[in-house]
């Protein structure tokens, strides 16, 4: 086939596609005029998605089996679901809140029947692995909807499989926001192709996962809202309604949290803005100045680089998509907590779909002489580099220091189901199936928490100490750890505790007579 013939065919496809998809702007049209499915179910895609899901589950299981999972977050969700499976309120004692006050995640109820079959956090890790695999199946239709050429789409698929944001989310214990990835991608496809029922269904699924995903639903609903096909009939009203519902759901979750006794971590994250959200709204100028100062932290530059660098900054060519991602990133950028300015946690999971589709749309917009092969080769190369610099190899999620597994399991066998336990951070996810679980060294000695905890969870007094029967922790590895252990053993509230045994590097203390 001659070069001229191929050029004519490309021009013909470009001319036909807008009539089918409703004149998507900036080249955002379905390839060859086809309306893409919500999931790509061909055999190669299913093989990659299945392999990805299996890899995620095996590595997540390995982290848990080698005691690298944490009391926060896996232990939190595990205890909440275990309590609901026993028909009690999901009071998560390690953080001091009802699970639905910490964040409203109705999806947790769906795991209760699984816990009746077998009470294990492996259900949570398996669900997260399935979501990651399903995200791969939902990615290519979204890229087709924005007109990403075939080779470029394959490069974006590689960027998904090796995304540091994806892997950090998948291997940081468990979090409902990671489950949103396939629903966001399918919802974006539904929005771009004006499939309203699909858009509504994905929005509903995302809101059931977590109340603070409301802004993601708002951004998803407004994708392509200015197109004539989207405005036809009740289309625009539907999208605006979904956008309002997303924001309203977040507000509802906050109100419910307050009713259940939680301030939703305002003082920890945003107390520098004002004493309360209401106070911040009543003094907008002062709050805006303080917000600019908070967002202007130097470590935020590193966070943005970790989010956009592996994608060769290509999303910046699509300002509307970047604005959507920026609104979702704002709570991270504005937080006073240093850990929220790191890419190593799960926070990038729900933002990744918008960045990937923006990358695909940007590649479709590039002139062919830049895109073939330079842009997509750069994308693959930078993704692999980003995986190494910001992903699991950099965060040590699979190699960080952990207690000796054999010793830890031997110590755990001596803990009774009804024992109240104070646990080190690496052991709580294995002891969450009990009514009382606190983070060591509470309630015997006070240390400033690195994460938001209620006064109840960090209380140090005789009454709370009386609810604890065992204390289990990894032996100290530094002077600070030894200082805390010495403070625990000399605490007046621990005078009845004796060292029951040392199992490799795991220490088990038990109250005498318990």
CSV table of C-alpha atoms in Angstrom, one decimal, residues 72-73 77 103 128 164-179 181 210 212-213 307 332 339-340 342-352 451:
chain,number,residue,atom,x,y,z
A,72,UNK,CA,-2.7,0.8,59.7
A,73,UNK,CA,-4.4,0.2,57.2
A,77,UNK,CA,-10.3,-2.7,57.9
A,103,UNK,CA,-14.3,7.3,56.4
A,128,UNK,CA,-7.5,-5.3,45.4
A,164,UNK,CA,4.7,3.3,40.6
A,165,UNK,CA,1.4,4.8,41.7
A,166,UNK,CA,-0.5,1.6,40.9
A,167,UNK,CA,2.0,-0.7,42.6
A,168,UNK,CA,2.4,1.6,45.7
A,169,UNK,CA,-1.4,1.5,46.1
A,170,UNK,CA,-1.7,-2.2,45.5
A,171,UNK,CA,1.1,-3.1,47.9
A,172,UNK,CA,0.3,-0.7,50.7
A,173,UNK,CA,-1.9,-3.1,52.7
A,174,UNK,CA,-5.5,-2.6,51.6
A,175,UNK,CA,-7.6,0.5,50.9
A,176,UNK,CA,-11.0,1.0,49.3
A,177,UNK,CA,-9.8,3.8,47.1
A,178,UNK,CA,-7.6,1.4,45.1
A,179,UNK,CA,-10.7,-0.6,44.2
A,181,UNK,CA,-9.4,2.2,39.5
A,210,UNK,CA,-15.4,5.7,50.0
A,212,UNK,CA,-13.8,11.0,49.8
A,213,UNK,CA,-13.9,9.7,46.3
A,307,UNK,CA,3.0,11.5,39.8
A,332,UNK,CA,-2.5,15.7,49.8
A,339,UNK,CA,3.6,11.2,55.0
A,340,UNK,CA,0.9,12.7,52.8
A,342,UNK,CA,5.0,10.9,49.6
A,343,UNK,CA,4.1,8.7,46.6
A,344,UNK,CA,4.8,5.5,48.6
A,345,UNK,CA,1.2,5.1,49.9
A,346,UNK,CA,-2.2,4.5,48.2
A,347,UNK,CA,-3.1,8.1,47.5
A,348,UNK,CA,-2.2,8.0,43.8
A,349,UNK,CA,-4.5,5.1,43.0
A,350,UNK,CA,-7.7,7.0,42.1
A,351,UNK,CA,-5.7,9.8,40.4
A,352,UNK,CA,-3.9,7.5,38.1
A,451,UNK,CA,-0.9,9.3,62.2
